[in-house]
Structure formats: structure tokens, C-alpha cells
PDB file of C-alpha atoms in Angstrom:
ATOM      1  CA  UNK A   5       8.104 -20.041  -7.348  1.00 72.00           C
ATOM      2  CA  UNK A   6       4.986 -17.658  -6.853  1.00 90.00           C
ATOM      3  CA  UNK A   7       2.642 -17.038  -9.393  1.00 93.00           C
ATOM      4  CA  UNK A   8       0.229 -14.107  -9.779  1.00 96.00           C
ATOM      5  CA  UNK A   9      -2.252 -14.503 -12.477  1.00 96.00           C
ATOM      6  CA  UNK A  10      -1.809 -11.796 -14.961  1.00 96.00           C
ATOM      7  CA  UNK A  11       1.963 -10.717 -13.414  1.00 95.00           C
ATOM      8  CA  UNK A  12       4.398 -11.909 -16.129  1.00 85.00           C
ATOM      9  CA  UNK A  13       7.478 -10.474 -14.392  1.00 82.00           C
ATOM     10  CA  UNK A  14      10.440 -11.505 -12.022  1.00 87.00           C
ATOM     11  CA  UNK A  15      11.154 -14.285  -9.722  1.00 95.00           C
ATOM     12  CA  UNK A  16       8.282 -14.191  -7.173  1.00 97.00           C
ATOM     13  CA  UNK A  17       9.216 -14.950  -3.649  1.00 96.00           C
ATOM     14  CA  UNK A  18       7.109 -14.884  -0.243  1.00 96.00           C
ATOM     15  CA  UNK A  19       9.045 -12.556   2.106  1.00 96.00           C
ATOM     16  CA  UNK A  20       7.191 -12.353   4.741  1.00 95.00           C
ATOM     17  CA  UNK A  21      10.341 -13.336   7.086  1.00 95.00           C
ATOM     18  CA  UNK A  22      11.575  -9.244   6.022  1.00 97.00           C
ATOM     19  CA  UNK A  23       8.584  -7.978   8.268  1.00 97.00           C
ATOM     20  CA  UNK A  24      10.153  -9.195  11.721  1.00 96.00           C
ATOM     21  CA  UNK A  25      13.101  -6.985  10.890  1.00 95.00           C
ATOM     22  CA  UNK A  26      12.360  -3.228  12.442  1.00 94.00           C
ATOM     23  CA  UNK A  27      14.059  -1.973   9.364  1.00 94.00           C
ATOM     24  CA  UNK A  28      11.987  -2.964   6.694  1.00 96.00           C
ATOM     25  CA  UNK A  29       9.272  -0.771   7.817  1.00 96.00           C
ATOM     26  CA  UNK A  30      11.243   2.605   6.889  1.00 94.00           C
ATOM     27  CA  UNK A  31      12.932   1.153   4.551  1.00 94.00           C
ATOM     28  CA  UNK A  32       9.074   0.375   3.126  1.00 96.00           C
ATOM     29  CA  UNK A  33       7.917   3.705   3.609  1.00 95.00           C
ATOM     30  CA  UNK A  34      10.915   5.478   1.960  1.00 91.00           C
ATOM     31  CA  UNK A  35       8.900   7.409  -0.641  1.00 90.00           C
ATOM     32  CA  UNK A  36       7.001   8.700   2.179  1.00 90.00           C
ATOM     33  CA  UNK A  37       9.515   9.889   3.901  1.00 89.00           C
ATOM     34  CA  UNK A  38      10.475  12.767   2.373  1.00 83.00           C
ATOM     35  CA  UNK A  39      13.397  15.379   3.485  1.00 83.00           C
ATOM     36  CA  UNK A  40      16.319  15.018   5.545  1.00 83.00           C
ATOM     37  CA  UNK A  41      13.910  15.984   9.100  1.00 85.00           C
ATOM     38  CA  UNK A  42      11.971  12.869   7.857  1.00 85.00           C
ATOM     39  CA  UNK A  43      14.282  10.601   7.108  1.00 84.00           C
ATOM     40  CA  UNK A  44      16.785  11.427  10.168  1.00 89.00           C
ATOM     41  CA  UNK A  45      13.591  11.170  12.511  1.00 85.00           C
ATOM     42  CA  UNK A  46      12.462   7.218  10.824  1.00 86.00           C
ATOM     43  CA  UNK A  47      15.829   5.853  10.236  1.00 89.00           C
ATOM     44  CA  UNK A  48      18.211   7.433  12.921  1.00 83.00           C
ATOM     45  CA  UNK A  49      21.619   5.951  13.387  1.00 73.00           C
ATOM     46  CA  UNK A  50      20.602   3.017  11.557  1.00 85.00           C
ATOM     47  CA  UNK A  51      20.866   4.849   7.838  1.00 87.00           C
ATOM     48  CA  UNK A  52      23.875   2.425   6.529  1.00 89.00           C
ATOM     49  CA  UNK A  53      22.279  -0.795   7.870  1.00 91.00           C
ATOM     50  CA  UNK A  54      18.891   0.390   6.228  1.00 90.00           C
ATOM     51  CA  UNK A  55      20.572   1.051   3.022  1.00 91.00           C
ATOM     52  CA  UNK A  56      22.321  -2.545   2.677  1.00 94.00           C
ATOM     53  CA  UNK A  57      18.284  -3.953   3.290  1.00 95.00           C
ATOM     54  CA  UNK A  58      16.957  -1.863   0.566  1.00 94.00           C
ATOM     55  CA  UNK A  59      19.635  -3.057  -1.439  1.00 95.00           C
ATOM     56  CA  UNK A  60      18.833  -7.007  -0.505  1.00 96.00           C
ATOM     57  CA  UNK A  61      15.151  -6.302  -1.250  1.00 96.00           C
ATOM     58  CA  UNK A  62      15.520  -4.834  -4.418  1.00 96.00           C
ATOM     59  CA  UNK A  63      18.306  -7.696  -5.757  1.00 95.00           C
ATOM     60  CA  UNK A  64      17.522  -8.881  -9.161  1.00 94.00           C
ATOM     61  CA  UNK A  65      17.577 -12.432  -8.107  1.00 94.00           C
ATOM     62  CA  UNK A  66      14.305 -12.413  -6.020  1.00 94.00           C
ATOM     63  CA  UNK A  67      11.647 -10.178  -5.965  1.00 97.00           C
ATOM     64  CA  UNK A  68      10.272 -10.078  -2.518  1.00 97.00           C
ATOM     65  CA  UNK A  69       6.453 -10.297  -2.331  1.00 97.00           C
ATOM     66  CA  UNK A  70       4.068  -9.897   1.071  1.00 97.00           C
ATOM     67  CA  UNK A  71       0.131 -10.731   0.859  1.00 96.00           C
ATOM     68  CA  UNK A  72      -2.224  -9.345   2.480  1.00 97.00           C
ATOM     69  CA  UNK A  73      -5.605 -11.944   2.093  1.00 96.00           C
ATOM     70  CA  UNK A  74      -8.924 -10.272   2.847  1.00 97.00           C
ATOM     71  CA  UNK A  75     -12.389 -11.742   3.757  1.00 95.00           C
ATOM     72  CA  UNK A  76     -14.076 -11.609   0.759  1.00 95.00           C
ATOM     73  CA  UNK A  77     -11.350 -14.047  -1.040  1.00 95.00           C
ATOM     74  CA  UNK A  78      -9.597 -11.338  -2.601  1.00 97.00           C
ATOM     75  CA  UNK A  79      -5.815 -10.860  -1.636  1.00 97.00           C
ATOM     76  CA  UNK A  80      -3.749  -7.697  -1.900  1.00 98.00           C
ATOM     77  CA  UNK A  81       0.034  -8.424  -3.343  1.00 97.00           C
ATOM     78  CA  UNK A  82       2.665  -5.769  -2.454  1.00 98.00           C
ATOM     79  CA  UNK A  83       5.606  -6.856  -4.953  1.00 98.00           C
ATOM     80  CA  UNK A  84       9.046  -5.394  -4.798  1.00 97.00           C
ATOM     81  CA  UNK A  85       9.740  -4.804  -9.068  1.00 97.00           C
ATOM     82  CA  UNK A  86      13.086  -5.373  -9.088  1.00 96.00           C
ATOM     83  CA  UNK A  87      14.004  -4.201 -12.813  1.00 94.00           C
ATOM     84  CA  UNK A  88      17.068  -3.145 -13.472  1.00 90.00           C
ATOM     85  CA  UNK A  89      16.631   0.718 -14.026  1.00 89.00           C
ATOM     86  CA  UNK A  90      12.693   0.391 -13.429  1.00 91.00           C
ATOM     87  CA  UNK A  91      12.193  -0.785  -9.750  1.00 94.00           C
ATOM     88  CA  UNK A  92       9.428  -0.396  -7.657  1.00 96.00           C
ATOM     89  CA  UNK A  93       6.868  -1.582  -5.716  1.00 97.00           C
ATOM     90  CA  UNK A  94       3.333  -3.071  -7.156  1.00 97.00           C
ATOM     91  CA  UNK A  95       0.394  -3.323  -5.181  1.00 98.00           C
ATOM     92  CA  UNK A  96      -1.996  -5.650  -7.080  1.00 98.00           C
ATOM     93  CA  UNK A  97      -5.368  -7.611  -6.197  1.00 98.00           C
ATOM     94  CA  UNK A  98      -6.619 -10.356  -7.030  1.00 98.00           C
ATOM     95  CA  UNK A  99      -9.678 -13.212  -6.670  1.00 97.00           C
ATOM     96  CA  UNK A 100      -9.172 -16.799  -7.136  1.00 96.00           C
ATOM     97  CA  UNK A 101     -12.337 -16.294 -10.375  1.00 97.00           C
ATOM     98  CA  UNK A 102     -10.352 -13.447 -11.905  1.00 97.00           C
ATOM     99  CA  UNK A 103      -8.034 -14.586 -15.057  1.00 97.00           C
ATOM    100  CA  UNK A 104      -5.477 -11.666 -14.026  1.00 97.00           C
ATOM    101  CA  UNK A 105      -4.958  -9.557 -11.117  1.00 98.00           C
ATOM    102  CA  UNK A 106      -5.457  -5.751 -10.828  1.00 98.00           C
ATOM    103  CA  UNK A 107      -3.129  -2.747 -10.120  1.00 98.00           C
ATOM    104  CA  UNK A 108      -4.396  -0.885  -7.270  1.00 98.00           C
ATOM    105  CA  UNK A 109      -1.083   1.652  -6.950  1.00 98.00           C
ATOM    106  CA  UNK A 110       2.357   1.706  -8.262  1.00 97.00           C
ATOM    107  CA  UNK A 111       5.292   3.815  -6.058  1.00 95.00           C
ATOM    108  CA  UNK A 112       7.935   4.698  -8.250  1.00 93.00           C
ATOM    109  CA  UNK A 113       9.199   7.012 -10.470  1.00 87.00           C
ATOM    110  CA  UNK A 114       6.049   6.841 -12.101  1.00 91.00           C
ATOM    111  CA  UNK A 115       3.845   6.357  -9.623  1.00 95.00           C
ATOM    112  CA  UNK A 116       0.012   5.470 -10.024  1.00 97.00           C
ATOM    113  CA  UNK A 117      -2.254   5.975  -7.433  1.00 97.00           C
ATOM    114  CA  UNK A 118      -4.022   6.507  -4.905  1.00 98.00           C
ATOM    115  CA  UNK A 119      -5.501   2.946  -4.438  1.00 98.00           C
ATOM    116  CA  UNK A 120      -7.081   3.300  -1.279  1.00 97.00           C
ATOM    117  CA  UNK A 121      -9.047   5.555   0.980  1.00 97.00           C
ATOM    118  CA  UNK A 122      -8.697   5.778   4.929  1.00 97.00           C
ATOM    119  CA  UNK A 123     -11.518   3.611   5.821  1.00 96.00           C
ATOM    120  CA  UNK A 124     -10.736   1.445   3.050  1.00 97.00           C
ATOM    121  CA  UNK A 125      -6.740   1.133   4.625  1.00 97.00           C
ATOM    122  CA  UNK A 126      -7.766   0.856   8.631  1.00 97.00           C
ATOM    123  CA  UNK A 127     -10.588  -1.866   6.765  1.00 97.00           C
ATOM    124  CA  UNK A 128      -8.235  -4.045   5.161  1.00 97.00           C
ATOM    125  CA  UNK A 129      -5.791  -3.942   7.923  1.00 97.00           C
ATOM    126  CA  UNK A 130      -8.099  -5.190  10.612  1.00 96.00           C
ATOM    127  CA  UNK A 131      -9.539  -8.148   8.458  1.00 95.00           C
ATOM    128  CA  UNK A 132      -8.420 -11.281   9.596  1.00 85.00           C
ATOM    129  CA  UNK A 133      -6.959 -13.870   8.268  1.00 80.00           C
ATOM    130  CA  UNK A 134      -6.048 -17.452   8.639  1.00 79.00           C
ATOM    131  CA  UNK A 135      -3.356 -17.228   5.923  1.00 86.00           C
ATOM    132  CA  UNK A 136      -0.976 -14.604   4.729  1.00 87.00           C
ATOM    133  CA  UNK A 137      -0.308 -11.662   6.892  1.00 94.00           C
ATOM    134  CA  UNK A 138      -2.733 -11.542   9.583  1.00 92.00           C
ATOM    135  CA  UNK A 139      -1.028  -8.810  11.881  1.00 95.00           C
ATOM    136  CA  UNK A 140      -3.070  -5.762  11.898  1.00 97.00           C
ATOM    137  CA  UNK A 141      -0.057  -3.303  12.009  1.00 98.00           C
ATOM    138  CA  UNK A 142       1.484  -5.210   9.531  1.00 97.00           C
ATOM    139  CA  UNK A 143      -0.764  -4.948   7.019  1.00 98.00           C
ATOM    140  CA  UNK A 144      -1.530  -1.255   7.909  1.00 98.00           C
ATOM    141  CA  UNK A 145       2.320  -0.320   7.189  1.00 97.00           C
ATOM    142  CA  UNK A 146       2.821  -2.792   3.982  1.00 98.00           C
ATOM    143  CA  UNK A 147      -0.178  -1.077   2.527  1.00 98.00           C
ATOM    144  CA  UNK A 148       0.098   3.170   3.502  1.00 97.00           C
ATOM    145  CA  UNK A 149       2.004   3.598   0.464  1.00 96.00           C
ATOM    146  CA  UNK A 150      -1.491   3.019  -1.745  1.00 97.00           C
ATOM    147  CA  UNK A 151      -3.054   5.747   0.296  1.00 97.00           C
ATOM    148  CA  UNK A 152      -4.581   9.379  -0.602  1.00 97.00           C
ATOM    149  CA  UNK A 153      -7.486  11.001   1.359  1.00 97.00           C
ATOM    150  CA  UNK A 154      -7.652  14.438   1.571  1.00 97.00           C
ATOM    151  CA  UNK A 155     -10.305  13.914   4.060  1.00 96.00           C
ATOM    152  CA  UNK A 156      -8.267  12.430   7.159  1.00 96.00           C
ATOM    153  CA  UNK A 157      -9.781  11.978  10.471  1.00 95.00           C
ATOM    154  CA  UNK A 158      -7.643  12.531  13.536  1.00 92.00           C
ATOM    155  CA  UNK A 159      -7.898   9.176  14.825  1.00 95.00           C
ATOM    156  CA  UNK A 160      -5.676   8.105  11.500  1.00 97.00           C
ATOM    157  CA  UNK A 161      -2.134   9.640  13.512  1.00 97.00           C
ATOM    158  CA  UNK A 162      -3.419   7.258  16.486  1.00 97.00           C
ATOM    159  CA  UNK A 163      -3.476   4.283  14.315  1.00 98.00           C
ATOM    160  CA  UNK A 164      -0.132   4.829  12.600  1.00 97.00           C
ATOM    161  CA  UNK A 165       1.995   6.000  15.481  1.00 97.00           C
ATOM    162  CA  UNK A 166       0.599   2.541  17.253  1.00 98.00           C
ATOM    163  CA  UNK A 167       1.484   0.255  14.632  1.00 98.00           C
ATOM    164  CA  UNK A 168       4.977   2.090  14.552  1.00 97.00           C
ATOM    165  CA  UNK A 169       5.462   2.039  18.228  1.00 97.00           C
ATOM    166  CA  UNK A 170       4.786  -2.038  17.596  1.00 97.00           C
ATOM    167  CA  UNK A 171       6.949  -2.677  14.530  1.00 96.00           C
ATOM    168  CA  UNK A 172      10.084  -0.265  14.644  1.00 95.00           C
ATOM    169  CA  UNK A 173      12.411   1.183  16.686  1.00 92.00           C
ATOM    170  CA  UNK A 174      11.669   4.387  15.462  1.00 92.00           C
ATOM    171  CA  UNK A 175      12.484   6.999  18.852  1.00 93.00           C
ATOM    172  CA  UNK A 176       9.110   9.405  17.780  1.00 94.00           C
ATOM    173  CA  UNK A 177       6.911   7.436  16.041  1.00 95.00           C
ATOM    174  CA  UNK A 178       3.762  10.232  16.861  1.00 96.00           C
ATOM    175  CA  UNK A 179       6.173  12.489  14.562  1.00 95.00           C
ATOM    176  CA  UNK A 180       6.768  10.230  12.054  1.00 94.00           C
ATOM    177  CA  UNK A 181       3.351   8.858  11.832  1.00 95.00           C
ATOM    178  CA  UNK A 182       2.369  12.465  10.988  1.00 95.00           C
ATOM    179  CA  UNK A 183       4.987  12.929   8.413  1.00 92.00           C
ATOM    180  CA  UNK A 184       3.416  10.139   6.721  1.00 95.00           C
ATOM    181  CA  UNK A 185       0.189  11.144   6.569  1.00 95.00           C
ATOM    182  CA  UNK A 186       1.565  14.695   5.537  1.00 92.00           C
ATOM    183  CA  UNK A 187       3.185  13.170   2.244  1.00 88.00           C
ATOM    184  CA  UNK A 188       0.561  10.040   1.869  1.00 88.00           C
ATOM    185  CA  UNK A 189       2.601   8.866  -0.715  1.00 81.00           C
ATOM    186  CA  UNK A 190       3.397  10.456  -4.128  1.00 87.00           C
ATOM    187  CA  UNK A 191      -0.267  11.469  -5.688  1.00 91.00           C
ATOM    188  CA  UNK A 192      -2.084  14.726  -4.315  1.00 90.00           C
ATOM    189  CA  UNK A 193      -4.592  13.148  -1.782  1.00 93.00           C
ATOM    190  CA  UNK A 194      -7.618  12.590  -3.594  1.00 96.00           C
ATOM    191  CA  UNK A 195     -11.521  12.916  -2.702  1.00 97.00           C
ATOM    192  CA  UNK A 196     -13.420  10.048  -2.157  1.00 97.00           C
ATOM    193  CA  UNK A 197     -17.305   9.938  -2.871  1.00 96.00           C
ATOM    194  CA  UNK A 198     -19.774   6.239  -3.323  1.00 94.00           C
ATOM    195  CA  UNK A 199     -21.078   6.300  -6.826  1.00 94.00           C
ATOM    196  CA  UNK A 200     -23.785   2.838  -8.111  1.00 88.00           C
ATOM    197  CA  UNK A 201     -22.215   1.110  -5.193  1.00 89.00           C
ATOM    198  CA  UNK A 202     -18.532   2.092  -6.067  1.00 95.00           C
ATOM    199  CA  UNK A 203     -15.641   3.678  -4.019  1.00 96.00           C
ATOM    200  CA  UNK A 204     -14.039   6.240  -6.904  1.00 97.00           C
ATOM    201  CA  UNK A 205     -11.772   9.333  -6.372  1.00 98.00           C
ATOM    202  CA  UNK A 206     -10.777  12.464  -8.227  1.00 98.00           C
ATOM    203  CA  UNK A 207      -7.057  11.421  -8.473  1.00 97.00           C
ATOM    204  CA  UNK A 208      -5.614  11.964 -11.901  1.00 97.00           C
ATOM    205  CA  UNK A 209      -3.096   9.183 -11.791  1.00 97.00           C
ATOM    206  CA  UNK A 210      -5.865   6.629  -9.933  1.00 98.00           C
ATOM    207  CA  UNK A 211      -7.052   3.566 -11.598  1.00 98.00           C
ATOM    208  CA  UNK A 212     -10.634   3.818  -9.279  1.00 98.00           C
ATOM    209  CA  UNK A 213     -11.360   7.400 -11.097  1.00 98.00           C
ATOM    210  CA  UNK A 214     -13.627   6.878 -13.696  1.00 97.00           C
ATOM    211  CA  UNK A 215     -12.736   9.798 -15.600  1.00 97.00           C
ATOM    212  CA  UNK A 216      -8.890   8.601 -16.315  1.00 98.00           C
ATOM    213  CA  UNK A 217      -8.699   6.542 -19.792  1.00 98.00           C
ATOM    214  CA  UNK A 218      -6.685   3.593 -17.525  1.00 97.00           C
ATOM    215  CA  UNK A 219      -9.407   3.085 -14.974  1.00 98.00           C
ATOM    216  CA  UNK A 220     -10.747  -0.049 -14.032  1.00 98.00           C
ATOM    217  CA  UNK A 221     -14.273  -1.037 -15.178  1.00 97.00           C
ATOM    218  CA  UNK A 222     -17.018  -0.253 -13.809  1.00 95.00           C
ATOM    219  CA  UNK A 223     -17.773  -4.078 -11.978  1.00 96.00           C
ATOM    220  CA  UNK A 224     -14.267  -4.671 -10.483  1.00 97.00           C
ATOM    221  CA  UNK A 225     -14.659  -0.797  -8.893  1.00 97.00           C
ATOM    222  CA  UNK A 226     -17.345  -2.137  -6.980  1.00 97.00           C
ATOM    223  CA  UNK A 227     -15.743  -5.227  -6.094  1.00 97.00           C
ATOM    224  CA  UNK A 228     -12.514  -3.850  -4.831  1.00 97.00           C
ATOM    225  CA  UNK A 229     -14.548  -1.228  -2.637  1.00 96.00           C
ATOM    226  CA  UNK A 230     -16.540  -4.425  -1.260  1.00 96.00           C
ATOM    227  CA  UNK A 231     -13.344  -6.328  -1.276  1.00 97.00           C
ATOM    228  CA  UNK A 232     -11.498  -3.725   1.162  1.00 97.00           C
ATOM    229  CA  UNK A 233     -14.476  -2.297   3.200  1.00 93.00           C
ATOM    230  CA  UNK A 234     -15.116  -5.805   4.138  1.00 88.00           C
ATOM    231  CA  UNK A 235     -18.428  -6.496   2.602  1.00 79.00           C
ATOM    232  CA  UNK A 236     -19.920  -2.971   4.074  1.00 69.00           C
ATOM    233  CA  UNK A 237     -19.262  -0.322   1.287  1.00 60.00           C
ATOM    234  CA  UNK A 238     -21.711   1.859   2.636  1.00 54.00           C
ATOM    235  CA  UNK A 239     -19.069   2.384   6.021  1.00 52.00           C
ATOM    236  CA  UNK A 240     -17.225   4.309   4.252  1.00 52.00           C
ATOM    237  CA  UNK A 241     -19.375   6.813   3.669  1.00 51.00           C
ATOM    238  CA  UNK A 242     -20.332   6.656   7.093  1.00 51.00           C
ATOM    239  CA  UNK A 243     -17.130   7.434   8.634  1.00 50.00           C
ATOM    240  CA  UNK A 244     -16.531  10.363   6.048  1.00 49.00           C
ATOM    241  CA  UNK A 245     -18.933  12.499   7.266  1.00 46.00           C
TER     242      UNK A 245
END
């Protein structure tokens, strides 16, 4: 069974068999989805069949988890939370010399978040790796749900509609892709600004804004902005203005 330092919950399984089914990517995206012109336009005619695989995924019995390793050692967990009346999904990092992993972003009914930026997203999805999930749109999809930028460039549609046309069936994946980035998730979208070498947002339900009493200290800010910028914090800033 899977263990994640720090996670004391639920039977932990690797999933990653779930991401060759077209499917699981709305399915994934669900709380981004929002409305019935969203929902019809990701899911179609396939509604039922996408219903009985959320309902496999979020069994009691397993709890599906899909990691997402990154260069500097560090590997992003995306775990399906399958409590009875308190599911959701976890996204949590964590380095071989921590004692416990972190919570980047939680969707649910309580959601917590944004955990990611943009550059930080297209960053950790075009890592490589020699373990894990190495597929670039893979990784992109699994991890949208952490995002919240208010500051967007127009190549981000371009990025998502292309790792939609690769992974789904979806008929209009340029319109879905820009429903996404419409909702990004459950959070406002947050700003983004580099402060003593640390990625931190205004978000009031983040754990990288300094100001909220749950944030994360002040050295594991800078090492998750290292961590998903791929060594080269300072890019961000770059491609922000």
C-alpha cells in the first residue's frame, strides 16, 4: 500500500491506469466545469458512463492516487479523499528530506487554494521524468484544479485545448479549455508577485499567502516555487510581465 509521509488517511493506491481512460479527464475537472453549457460541452453523451467512473474513483475501498515527480526531487500527489461525507481531492508535495508532505490545494466543499500560478502549472507539466507521470498533458490536466492567476496569458487556451484534443474525446475542446480557465477552479484567481526568493499570492484561502494564519513557512515557500519553476524562480516573473 502507498505511503505519504505526513498523510494518515485511506487506502493509498497508484492509479495511474485511470488516465488512459478519456473519461477521467472531465470527470477530473468536474469542479471546473461549472453549469449545464459546461458540462454538456465536456461530457456529451457520455454523462451516465462518466458518472459510474466518478463513482469507482471515489469508492471507499481505494483511494486512487496519481504523482506527478518533478526535477528537483520533489513530487506532487493528487489523492482522491474518499471519506464518507468528506470527499475530495488533495494535492500535496513532498521531498524525500521532508518528515511530512505539504498541502498545496484542496477541491472540495471546502476548498483551499490556489496552489499554483500559470508558469508555475505549464513548469511542472513539462518537467520530465523517468518515473511517475511523465506525459506533459497529463500532468497539465491532473494538476489545473490547483490553479488561480488572474494574470493569464493567451497562450494558456493553446496549451489546454492541446492537451484536451490529446487526452479526451471532448467534440470542442478550444471551448472547453476556455471554460476552464474562466472558472480556474473554486478560489477567486489570485495575484502572483516574487517576494526574498518566494512565489506568494493574495488568495485568502492559499497556503503560499503569507498573510493567511495557515500559510506555509517562509523556507518551504521558496522551495515549492523552486520546486515547480524548475530550479528558475526568477521565470516566473519573467513571463508575467
Amino acid at each position: 500500500m502507498l505511503k505519504i509521509p505526513g498523510y494518515e488517511h485511506g487506502p493509498l493506491v497508484q492509479s495511474s491506469a485511470y488516465l488512459d481512460d478519456p473519461l477521467f479527464w472531465p470527470v477530473h475537472l468536474g469542479t471546473s466545469l461549472r453549469g449545464d453549457d459546461a458540462q454538456r460541452a465536456a461530457f456529451g453523451a457520455d454523462w451516465d458512463a462518466a458518472m459510474e467512473l466518478y463513482r469507482v474513483l471515489s469508492a471507499e475501498r481505494e483511494w486512487p492516487v496519481f504523482s506527478v515527480p518533478l526535477r528537483s526531487g520533489h513530487t506532487i500527489h493528487v489523492v482522491y479523499r474518499n471519506i464518507e461525507g468528506d470527499r475530495g481531492v488533495d494535492y500535496l508535495i513532498h521531498h524525500p528530506e521532508w518528515s511530512a508532505a505539504e498541502t498545496l490545494a484542496v477541491d472540495d466543499g471546502h476548498f483551499m487554494g490556489p496552489g499554483t500560478a500559470w508558469p508555475e502549472l505549464l513548469s511542472a507539466a513539462r518537467q520530465s521524468a523517468t518515473d511517475g507521470i511523465g506525459d506533459a498533458d497529463a500532468r497539465l490536466l491532473l494538476l489545473f484544479p490547483t490553479l488561480g492567476d488572474a494574470r493569464l496569458p493567451d497562450a494558456a487556451a493553446v496549451a489546454l485545448t492541446t492537451a484536451l484534443a490529446a487526452l479526451t474525446v471532448i467534440e470542442e475542446p478550444a471551448e472547453v479549455a476556455e471554460m476552464l480557465l474562466e472558472n480556474q477552479g473554486q478560489w477567486a484567481p489570485a495575484h502572483w508577485r516574487l517576494a526574498d526568493g518566494a512565489w506568494i499570492n493574495d488568495g485568502e484561502h492559499s497556503y503560499r499567502n503569507p498573510r493567511n494564519a495557515f500559510t506555509l513557512s517562509e523556507g518551504r515557500l521558496m522551495e515549492i516555487s523552486n520546486a515547480l519553476n524548475g530550479g528558475e524562480t526568477a521565470s516566473l516573473q519573467q513571463a508575467q510581465e
